[in-house]
Coordinates of C-alpha atoms in Angstrom, one line a residue:
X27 CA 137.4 132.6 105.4
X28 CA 137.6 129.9 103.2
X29 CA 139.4 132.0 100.1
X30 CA 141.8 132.8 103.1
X31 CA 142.8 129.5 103.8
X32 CA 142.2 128.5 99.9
X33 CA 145.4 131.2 99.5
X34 CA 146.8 129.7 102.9
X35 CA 147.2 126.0 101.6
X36 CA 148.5 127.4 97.7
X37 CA 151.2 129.3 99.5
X38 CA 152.4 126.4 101.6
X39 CA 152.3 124.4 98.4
X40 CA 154.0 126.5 97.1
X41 CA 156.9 126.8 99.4
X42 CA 157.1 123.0 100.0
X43 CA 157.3 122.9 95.8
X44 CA 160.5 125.1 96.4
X45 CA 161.9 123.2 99.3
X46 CA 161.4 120.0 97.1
X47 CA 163.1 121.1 94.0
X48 CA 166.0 122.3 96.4
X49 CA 165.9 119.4 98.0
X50 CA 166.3 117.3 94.6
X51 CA 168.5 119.5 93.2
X52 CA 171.1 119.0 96.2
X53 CA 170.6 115.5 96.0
X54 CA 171.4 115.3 92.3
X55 CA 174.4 117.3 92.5
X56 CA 175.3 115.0 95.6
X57 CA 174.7 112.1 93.1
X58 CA 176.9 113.1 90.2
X59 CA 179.9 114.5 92.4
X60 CA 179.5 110.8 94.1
X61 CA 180.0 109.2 90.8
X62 CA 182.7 111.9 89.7
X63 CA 185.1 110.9 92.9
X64 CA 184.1 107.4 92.3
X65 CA 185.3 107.3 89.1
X66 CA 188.5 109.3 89.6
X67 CA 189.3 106.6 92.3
X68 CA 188.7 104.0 90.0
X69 CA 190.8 105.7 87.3
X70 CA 193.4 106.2 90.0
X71 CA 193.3 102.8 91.0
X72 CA 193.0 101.0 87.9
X73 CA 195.9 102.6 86.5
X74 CA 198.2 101.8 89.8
X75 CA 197.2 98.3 89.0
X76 CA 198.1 98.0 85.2
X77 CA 201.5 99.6 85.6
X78 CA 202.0 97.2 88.7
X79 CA 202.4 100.1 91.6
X80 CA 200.1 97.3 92.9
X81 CA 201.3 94.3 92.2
X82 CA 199.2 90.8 91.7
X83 CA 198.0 89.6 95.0
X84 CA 198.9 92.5 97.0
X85 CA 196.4 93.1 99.8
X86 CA 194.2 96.4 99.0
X87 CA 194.4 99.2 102.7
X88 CA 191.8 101.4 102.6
X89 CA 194.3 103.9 104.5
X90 CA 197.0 103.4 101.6
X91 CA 194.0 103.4 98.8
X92 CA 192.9 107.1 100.4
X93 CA 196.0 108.5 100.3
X94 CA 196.5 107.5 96.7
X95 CA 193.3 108.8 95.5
X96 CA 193.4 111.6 97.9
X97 CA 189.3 111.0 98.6
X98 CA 187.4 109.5 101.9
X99 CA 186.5 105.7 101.7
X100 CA 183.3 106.0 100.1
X101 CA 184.2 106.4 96.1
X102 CA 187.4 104.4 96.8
X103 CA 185.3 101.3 98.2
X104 CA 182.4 102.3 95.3
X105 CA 185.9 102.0 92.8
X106 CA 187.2 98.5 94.3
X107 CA 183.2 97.2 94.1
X108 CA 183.5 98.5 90.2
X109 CA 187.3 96.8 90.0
X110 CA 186.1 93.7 91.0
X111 CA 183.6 93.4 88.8
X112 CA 185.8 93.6 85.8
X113 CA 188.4 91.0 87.1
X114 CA 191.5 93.8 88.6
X115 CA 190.7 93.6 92.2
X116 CA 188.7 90.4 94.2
X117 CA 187.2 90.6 97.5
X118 CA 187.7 88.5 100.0
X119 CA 185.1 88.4 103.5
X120 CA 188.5 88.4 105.9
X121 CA 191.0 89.6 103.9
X122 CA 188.8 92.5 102.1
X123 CA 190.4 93.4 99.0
X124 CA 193.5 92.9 96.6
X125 CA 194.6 92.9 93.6
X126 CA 193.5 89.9 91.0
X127 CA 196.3 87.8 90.7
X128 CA 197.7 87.0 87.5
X129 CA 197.7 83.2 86.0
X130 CA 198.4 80.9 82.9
X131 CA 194.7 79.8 83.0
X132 CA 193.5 83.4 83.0
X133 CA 196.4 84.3 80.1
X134 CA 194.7 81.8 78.0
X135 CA 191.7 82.1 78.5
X136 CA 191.6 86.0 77.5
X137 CA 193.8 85.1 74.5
X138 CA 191.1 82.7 73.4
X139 CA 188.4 84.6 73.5
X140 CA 190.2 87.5 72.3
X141 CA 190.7 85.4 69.2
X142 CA 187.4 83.8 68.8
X143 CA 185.3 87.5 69.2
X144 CA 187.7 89.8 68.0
X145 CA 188.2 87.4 64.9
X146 CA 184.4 87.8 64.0
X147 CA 184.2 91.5 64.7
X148 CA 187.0 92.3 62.5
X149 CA 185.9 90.0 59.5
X150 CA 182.6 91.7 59.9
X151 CA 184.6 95.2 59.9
X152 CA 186.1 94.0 56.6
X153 CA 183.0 93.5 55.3
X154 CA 180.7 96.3 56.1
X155 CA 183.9 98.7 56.4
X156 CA 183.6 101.8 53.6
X157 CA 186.5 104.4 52.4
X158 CA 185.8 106.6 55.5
X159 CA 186.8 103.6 58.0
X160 CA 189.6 103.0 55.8
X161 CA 191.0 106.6 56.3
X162 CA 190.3 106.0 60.1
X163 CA 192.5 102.9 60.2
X164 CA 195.3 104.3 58.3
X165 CA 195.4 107.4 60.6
X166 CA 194.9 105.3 63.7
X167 CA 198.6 103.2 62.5
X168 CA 200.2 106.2 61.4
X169 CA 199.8 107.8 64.7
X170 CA 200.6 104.8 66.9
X171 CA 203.6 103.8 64.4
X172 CA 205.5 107.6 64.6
X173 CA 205.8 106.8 68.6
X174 CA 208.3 104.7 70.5
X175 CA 206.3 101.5 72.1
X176 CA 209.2 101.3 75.3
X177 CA 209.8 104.3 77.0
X178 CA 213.3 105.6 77.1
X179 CA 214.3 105.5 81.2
X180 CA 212.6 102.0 81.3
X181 CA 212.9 99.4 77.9
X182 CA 210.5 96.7 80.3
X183 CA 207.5 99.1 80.0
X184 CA 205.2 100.4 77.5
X185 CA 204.8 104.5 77.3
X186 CA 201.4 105.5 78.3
X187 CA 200.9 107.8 75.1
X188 CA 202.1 104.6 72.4
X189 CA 199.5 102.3 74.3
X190 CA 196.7 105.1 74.2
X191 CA 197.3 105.3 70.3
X192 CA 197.7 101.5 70.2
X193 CA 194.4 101.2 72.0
X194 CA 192.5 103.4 69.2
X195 CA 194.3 101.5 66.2
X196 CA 192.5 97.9 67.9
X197 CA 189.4 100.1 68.3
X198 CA 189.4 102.0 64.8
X199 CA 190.0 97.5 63.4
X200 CA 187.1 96.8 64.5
X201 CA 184.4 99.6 64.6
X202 CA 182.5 99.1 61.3
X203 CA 181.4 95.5 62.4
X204 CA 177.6 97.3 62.9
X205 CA 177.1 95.5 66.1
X206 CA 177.8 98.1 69.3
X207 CA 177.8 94.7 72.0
X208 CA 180.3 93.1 70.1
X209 CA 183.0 96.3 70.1
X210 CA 181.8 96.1 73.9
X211 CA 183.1 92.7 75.1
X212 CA 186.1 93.0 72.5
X213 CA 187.0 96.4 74.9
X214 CA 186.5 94.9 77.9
X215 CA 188.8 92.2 76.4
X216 CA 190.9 94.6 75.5
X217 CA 191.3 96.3 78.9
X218 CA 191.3 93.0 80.3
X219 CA 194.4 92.0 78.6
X220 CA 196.1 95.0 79.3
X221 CA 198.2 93.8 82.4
X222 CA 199.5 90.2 80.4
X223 CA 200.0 93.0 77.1
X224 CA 202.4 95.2 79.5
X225 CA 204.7 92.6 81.0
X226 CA 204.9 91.2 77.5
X227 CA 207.4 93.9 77.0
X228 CA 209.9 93.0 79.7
X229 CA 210.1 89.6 78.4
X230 CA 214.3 89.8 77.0
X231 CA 215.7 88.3 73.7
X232 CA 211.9 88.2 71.8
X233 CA 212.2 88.0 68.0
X234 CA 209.0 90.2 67.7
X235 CA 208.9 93.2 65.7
X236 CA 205.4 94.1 66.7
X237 CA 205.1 97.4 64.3
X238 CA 205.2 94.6 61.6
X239 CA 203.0 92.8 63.1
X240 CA 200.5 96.0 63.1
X241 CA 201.1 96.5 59.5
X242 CA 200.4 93.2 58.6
X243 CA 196.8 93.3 59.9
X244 CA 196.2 96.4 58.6
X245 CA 197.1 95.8 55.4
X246 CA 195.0 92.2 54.8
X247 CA 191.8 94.3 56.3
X248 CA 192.7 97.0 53.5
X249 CA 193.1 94.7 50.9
X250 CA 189.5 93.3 52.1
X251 CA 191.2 89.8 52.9
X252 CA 189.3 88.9 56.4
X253 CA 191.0 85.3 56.6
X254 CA 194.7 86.8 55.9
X255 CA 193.5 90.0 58.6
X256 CA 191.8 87.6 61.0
X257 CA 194.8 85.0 61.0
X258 CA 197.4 88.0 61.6
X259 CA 195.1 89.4 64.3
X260 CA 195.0 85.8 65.6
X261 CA 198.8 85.6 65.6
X262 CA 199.6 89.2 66.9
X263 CA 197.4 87.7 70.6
X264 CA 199.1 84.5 70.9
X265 CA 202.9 86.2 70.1
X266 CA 201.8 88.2 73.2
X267 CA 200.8 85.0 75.1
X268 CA 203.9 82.9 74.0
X269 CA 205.9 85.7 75.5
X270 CA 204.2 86.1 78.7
X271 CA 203.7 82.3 79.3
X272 CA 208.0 81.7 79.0
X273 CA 207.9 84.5 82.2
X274 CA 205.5 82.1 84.0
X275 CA 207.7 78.9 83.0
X276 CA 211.2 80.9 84.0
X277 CA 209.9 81.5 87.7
X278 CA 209.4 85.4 86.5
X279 CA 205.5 85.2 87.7
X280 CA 204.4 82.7 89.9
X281 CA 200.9 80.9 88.7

């Protein structure tokens, strides 16, 4: 009797131990296709927001957000939570969401920061930088300098493939500073920059020739001159800044 119920109890254990592992299995796959959709919806969203489809200020539907995504609420209100947290959207207990609105206060501030950690990361790039990251950096400009910054049907906006390349030539200027929480906040930066960087563009009669401006950096950081590379990287932000703040003083943007 009692090896009966000994082999009783193993086989229930045994089938609750397969139930379980379904059981987890299903809820891990639940998980990671949760995160997938929610960070589709944020990709979705995110870009909608730095090419101004949704402009500063604009009240955020859920409705309109769902049919954009093509997804249910849950990953769309999981990508406005993630949003917000980086500055691009902000929450409001009546209104719900919108879109962050843009400022001179906020400009500045970026810029400044930009400046002060982008500054250090690239000096210490310069400095800890061997022939290998050298190579990376000249391959980065050369691939971002054969493509057209404006796109043709639109001169006011920057083509997505120039400001992907433009993106990894920042990246590749500052990835041999041997401190992985520095490149961090100098890519949030980055991205955080990105919708003052795009209307930069449609500012009219700039005396900017920005591939220069590229070339200049790269060349002090090749020539292992950090104060000529940082001042030039220091210069390239506030040209950016100038040009967006005369949109703010013309009425363009309101503050």
């Amino acid at each position: 009797m009692d090896h009966i119920c000994c082999q009783w109890f193993s086989n229930e254990r045994r089938i609750f131990e397969n139930v379980d592992a379904r059981l987890e299995g299903t809820v891990m796959k639940d998980r990671a296709e949760a995160r997938t959709l929610a960070g589709d919806a944020y990709a979705v969203i995110h870009r909608a927001i730095r090419s101004g489809l949704l402009k500063p200020g604009q009240r955020l539907r859920f409705a309109d957000l769902q049919a954009l995504c093509g997804m249910s609420v849950s990953p769309v209100r999981e990508a406005l939570v993630r949003l917000t947290a980086e500055g691009f959207t902000v929450s409001d207990d009546h209104r719900g969401f919108s879109v962050a609105p843009l400022s001179i206060a906020e400009l500045l501030d970026i810029v400044g920061t930009r400046k002060l950690l982008e500054g250090e990361a690239l000096r210490l790039s310069i400095e800890h930088g061997d022939s290998a990251w050298e190579g990376r950096l000249l391959a980065a400009h050369h691939v971002m300098s054969r493509l057209p910054r404006e796109r043709d049907d639109l001169p006011t906006a920057i083509r997505e493939d120039w400001d992907l390349r433009h993106a990894d030539f920042h990246r590749v200027l500052i990835s041999a500073c041997r401190s992985p929480i520095l490149i961090e906040l100098c890519e949030k930066l980055f991205v955080r920059a990105d919708r003052y960087r795009r209307l930069s563009v449609s500012v009219p009669n700039q005396s900017r020739d920005v591939v220069c401006e590229h070339e200049r950096i790269m060349a002090f950081a090749l020539d292992r001159n950090a104060d000529g590379a940082v001042a030039a990287l220091k210069e390239h932000y506030q040209r950016t800044a100038d040009a967006v703040e005369r949109l703010f003083q013309e009425g363009a943007l309101v503050d």
